[in-house]
XYZ file of C-alpha atoms in Angstrom:
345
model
C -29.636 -43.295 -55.047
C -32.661 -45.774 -55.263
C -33.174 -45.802 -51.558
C -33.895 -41.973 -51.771
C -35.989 -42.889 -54.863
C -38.230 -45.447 -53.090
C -38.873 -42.855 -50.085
C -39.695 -40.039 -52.617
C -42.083 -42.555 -54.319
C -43.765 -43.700 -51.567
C -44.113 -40.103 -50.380
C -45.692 -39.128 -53.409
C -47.908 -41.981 -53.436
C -49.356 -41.327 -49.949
C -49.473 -37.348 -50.738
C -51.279 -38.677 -54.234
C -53.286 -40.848 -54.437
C -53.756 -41.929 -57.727
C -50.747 -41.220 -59.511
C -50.051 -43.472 -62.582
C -46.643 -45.347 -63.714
C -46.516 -42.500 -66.353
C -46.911 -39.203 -63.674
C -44.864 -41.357 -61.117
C -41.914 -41.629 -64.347
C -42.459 -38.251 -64.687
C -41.961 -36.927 -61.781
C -39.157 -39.373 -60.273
C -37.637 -39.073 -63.775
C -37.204 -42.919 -64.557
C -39.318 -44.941 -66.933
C -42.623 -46.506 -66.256
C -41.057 -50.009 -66.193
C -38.617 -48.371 -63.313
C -41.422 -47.657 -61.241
C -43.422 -50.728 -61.461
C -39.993 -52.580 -60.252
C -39.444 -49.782 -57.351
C -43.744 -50.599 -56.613
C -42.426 -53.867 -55.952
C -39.389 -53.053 -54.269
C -41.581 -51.297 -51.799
C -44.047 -54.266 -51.573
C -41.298 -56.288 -50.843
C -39.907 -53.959 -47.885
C -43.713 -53.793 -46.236
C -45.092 -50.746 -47.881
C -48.530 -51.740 -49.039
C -48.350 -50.068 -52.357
C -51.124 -50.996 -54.909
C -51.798 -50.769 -58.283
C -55.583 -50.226 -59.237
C -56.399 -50.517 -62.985
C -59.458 -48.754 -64.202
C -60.156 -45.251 -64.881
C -59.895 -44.207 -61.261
C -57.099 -46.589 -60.664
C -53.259 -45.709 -60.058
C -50.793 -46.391 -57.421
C -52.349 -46.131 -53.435
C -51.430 -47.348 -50.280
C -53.366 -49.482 -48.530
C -56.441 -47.619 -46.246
C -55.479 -46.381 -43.377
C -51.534 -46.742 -43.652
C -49.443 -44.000 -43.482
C -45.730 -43.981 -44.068
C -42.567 -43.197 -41.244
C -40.443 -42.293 -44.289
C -40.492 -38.310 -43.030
C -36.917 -38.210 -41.445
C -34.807 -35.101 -42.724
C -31.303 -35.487 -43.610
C -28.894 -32.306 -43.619
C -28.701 -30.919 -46.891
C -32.995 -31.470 -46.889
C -33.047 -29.629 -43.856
C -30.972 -26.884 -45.353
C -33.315 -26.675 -48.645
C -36.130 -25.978 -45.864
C -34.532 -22.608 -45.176
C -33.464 -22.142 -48.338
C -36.675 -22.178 -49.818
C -38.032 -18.940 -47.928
C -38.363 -15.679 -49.555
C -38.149 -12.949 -46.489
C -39.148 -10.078 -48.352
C -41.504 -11.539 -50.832
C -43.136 -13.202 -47.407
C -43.046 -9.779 -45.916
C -44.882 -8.422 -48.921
C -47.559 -10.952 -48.796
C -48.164 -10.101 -45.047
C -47.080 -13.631 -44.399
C -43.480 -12.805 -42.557
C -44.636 -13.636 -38.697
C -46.467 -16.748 -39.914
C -42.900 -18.106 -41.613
C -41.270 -17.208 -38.578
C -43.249 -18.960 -36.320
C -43.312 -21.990 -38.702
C -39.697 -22.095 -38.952
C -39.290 -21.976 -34.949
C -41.363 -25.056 -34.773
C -39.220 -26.528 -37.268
C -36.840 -26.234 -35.139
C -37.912 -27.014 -32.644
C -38.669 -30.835 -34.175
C -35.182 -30.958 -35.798
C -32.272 -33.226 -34.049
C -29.310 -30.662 -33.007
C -27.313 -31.495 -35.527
C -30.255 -31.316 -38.226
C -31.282 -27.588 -36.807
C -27.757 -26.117 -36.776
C -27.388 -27.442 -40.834
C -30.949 -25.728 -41.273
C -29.745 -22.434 -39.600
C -26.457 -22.488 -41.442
C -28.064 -22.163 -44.828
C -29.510 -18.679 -43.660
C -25.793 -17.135 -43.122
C -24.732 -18.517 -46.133
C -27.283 -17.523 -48.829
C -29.812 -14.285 -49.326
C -31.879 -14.220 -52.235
C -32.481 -10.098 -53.446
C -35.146 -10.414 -56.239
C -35.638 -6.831 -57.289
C -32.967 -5.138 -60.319
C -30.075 -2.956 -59.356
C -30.984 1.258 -59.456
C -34.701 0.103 -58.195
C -36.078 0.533 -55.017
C -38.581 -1.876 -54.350
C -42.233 -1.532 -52.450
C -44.894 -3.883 -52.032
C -48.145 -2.586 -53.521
C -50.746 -1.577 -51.157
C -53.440 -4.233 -52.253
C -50.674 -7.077 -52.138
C -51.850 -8.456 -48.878
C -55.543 -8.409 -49.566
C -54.931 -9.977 -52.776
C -53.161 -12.476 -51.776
C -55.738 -13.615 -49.398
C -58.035 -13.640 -52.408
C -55.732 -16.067 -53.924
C -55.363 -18.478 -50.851
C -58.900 -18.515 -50.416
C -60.097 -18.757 -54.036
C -62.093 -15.691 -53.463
C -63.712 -13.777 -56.570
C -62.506 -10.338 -56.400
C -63.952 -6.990 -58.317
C -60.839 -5.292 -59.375
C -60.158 -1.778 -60.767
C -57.007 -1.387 -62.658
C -55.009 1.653 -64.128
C -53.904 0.808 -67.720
C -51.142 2.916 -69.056
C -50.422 4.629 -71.784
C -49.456 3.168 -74.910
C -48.209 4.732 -78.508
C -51.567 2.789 -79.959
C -53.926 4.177 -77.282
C -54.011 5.822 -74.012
C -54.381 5.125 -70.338
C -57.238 4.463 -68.834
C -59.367 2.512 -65.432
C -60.721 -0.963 -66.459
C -63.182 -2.665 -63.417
C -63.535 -6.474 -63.834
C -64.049 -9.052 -61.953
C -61.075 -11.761 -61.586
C -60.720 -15.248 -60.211
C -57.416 -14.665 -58.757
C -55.747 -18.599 -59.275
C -52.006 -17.064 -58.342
C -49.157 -14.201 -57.208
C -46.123 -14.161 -59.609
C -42.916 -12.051 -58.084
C -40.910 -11.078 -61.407
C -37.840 -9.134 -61.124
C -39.061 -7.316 -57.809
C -42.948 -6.515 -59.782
C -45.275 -8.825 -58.477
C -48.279 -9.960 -60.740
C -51.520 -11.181 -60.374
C -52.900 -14.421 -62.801
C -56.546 -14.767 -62.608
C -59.377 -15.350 -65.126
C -62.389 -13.786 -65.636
C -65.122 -15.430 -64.915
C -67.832 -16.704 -67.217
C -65.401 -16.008 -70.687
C -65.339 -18.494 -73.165
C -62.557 -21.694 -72.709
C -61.183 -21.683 -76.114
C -58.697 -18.946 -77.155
C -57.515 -17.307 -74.003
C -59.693 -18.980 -71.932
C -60.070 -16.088 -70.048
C -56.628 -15.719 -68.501
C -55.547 -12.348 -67.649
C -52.190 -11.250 -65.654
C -51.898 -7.585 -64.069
C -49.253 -6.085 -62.418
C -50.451 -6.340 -58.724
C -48.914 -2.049 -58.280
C -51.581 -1.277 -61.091
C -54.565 -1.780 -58.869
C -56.257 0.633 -57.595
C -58.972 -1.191 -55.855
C -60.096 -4.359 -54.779
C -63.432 -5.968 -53.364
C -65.307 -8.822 -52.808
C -67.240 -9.819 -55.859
C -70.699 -8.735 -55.363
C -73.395 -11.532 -54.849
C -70.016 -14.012 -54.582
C -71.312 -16.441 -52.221
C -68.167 -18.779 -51.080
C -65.165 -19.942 -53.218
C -64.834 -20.758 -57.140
C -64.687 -23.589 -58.601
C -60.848 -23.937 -59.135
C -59.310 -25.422 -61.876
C -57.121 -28.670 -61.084
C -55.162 -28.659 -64.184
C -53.878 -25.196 -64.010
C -50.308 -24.763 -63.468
C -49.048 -21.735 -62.594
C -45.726 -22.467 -63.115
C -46.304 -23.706 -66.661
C -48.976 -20.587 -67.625
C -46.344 -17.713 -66.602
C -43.541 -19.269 -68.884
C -45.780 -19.741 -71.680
C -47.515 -16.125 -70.929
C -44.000 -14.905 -70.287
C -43.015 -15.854 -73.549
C -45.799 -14.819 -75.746
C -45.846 -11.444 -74.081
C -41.667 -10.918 -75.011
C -42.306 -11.275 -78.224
C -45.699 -9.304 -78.450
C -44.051 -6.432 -77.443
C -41.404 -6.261 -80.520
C -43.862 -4.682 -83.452
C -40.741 -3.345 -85.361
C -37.812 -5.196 -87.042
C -34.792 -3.094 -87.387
C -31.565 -4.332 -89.769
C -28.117 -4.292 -87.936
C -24.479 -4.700 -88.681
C -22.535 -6.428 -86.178
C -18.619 -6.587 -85.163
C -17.730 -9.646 -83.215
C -17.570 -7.356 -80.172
C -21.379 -6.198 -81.334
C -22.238 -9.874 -81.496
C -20.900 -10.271 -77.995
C -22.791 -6.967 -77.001
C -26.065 -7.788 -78.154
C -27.910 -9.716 -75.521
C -27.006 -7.445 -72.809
C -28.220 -4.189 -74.248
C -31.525 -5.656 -76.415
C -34.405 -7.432 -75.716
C -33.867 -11.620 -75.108
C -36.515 -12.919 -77.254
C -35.811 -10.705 -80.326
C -31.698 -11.172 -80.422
C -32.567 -15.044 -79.794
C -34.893 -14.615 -83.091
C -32.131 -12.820 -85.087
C -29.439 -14.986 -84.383
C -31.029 -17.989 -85.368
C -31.512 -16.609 -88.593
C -27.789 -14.913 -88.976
C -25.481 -15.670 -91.740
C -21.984 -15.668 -92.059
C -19.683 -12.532 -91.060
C -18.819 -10.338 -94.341
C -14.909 -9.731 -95.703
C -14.936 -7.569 -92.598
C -15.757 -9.870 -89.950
C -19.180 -8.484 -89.452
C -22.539 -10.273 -89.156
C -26.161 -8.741 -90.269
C -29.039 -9.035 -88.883
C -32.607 -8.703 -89.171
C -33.720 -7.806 -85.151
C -37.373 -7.565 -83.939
C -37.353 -4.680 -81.569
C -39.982 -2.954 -79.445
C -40.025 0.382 -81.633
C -37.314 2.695 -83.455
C -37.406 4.897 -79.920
C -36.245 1.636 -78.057
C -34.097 0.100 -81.058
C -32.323 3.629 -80.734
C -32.009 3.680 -76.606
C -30.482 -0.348 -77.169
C -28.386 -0.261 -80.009
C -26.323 2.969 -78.798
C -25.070 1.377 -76.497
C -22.946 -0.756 -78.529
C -21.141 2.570 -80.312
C -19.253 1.863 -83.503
C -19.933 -2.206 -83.321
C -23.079 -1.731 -84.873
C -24.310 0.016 -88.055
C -28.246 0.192 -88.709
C -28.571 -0.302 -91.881
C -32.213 -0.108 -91.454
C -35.309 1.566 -91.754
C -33.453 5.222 -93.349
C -34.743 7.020 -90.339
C -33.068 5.070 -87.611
C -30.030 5.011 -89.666
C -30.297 9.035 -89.938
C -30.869 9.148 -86.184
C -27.555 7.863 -85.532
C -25.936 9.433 -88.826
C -27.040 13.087 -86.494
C -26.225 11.409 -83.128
C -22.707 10.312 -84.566
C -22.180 14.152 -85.892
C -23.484 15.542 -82.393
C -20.704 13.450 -80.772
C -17.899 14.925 -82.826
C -18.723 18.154 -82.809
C -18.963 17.913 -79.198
C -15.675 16.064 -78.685
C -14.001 17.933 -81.722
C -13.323 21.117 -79.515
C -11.094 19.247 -77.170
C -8.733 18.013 -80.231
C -9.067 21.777 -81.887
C -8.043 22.939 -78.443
C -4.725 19.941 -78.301
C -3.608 21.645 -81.929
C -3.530 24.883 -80.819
């Protein structure tokens, strides 16, 4: 366990320079006293690791050295392959450049290291989009994307739909495209506009990449932006991710809940609002049931969801939900009724 430690270290200290006790704790996920010991450790086994103080300082290797520590073992190997994304590669125009890379992988690999590389591909398949969707890469995807590898300013025309507060329209803007996000089979575009204001926002805007209509070179763009270093696109989409799921619930609807209902819930609502209302539940009535207050999109959605979950759940309210299902409940009976007039006869 420590000797795969010390290699990762001293692979992120040549790939790094830089890095201090706190990022290297961080990211080896050991304390900073842990890593000063495994500095020494390395020292000690003739990796010329230094520690600089200063403002600039941080853990480097010595000039010019460069460590042998790049062997693969299997299951590394296998991660290799495992890592690829065919059809999101495909997508991105990028499918004969992985293929070629992954040949000359191979080609490098010992036998036995290439066959447990190989093997991962029979074994596992990753299928991003949802079930009942048929997926297509948007037209623009490959352009874009070269955008983003390039740090290219783009001029981008995007189709806004329609919304219950206002309707669709074309919006032209120009974007520094910082990265390609594949949600769910929908791939997205994060970029920020140039020249807006840091606070707030800071400018960050994500559209969905299908949306876009066109897409040019920003005009008078003369070579690449100035990218941000501490962006993280990782980071940005969960905490965009998460501010836009609960954004989208404007309406709170109040919900009585079987056990079964309870059960029910997260698979037919949204994630973020049944989250919300459970944390805020309290305990089941005489008859076992549990009410909720639960954020929800609109009354039109709340309706759609909650349906689904038949006699388990009784809306309590706003009146006109609870009327909606009062005249859906009705519709059902008389529609069913016949057949058990018919058995009497």
């Amino acid at each position: 366990m420590r000797a795969a430690r010390l290699i990762r270290m001293a692979l992120l200290v040549q790939s790094t320079p830089g890095l201090t006790a706190a990022a290297l704790a961080r990211e080896l996920e050991v304390s900073e006293r842990t890593v000063i010991r495994d500095a020494q450790a390395l020292v000690e086994a003739g990796v010329p690791v230094r520690s600089e103080r200063g403002r600039a300082g941080g853990y480097r290797l010595a000039p010019g050295y460069r460590t042998r520590l790049t062997t693969l073992r299997p299951t590394e190997a296998e991660t290799l392959y495992l890592s690829g994304l065919p059809a999101a590669l495909r997508d991105l125009g990028l499918s004969d450049a992985a293929d070629t890379a992954r040949l000359k992988l191979s080609a490098t690999l010992l036998p036995s290291l290439r066959e447990a590389a190989e093997s991962s591909a029979r074994r596992f398949h990753l299928d991003a989009p949802a079930w009942f969707r048929e997926p297509s890469a948007p037209e623009l995807l490959p352009e874009l994307a070269r955008a983003v590898w390039s740090d290219r300013t783009v001029e981008l025309t995007y189709a806004r739909p329609d919304r219950e507060d206002a309707p669709g329209r074309t919006v032209t803007r120009l974007l520094e495209p910082y990265g390609l996000v594949l949600k769910a089979g929908v791939w997205y575009v994060v970029g920020r506009i140039p020249g807006e204001p840091a606070d707030g926002d800071g400018g960050w805007r994500t559209y969905r990449v299908d949306r876009v209509t066109a897409l040019a070179p920003a005009p008078g763009a003369d070579g690449p932006f100035a990218r941000d270093p501490s962006f993280d696109l990782a980071a940005h989409w969960r905490r965009s991710a998460a501010g836009f799921a609960r954004v989208l619930l404007r309406a709170t609807v109040t919900v009585r809940l079987s056990e079964r209902g309870l059960r029910g819930l997260p698979s037919v609502a949204d994630p973020a609002g049944v989250e919300e209302a459970l944390a805020h539940a309290g305990e089941p009535d005489g008859a076992g049931r549990v009410t909720l207050e639960l954020p929800v999109e609109s009354e039109d959605v709340a309706f759609a969801q909650l349906a689904g979950l038949g006699a388990d759940v009784e809306v309590l309210a706003p009146p006109g939900l609870r009327a909606r299902f009062r005249d859906h409940a009705q519709a059902l009976v008389r529609l069913y009724g016949r057949d058990a007039a018919k058995d009497q006869r």
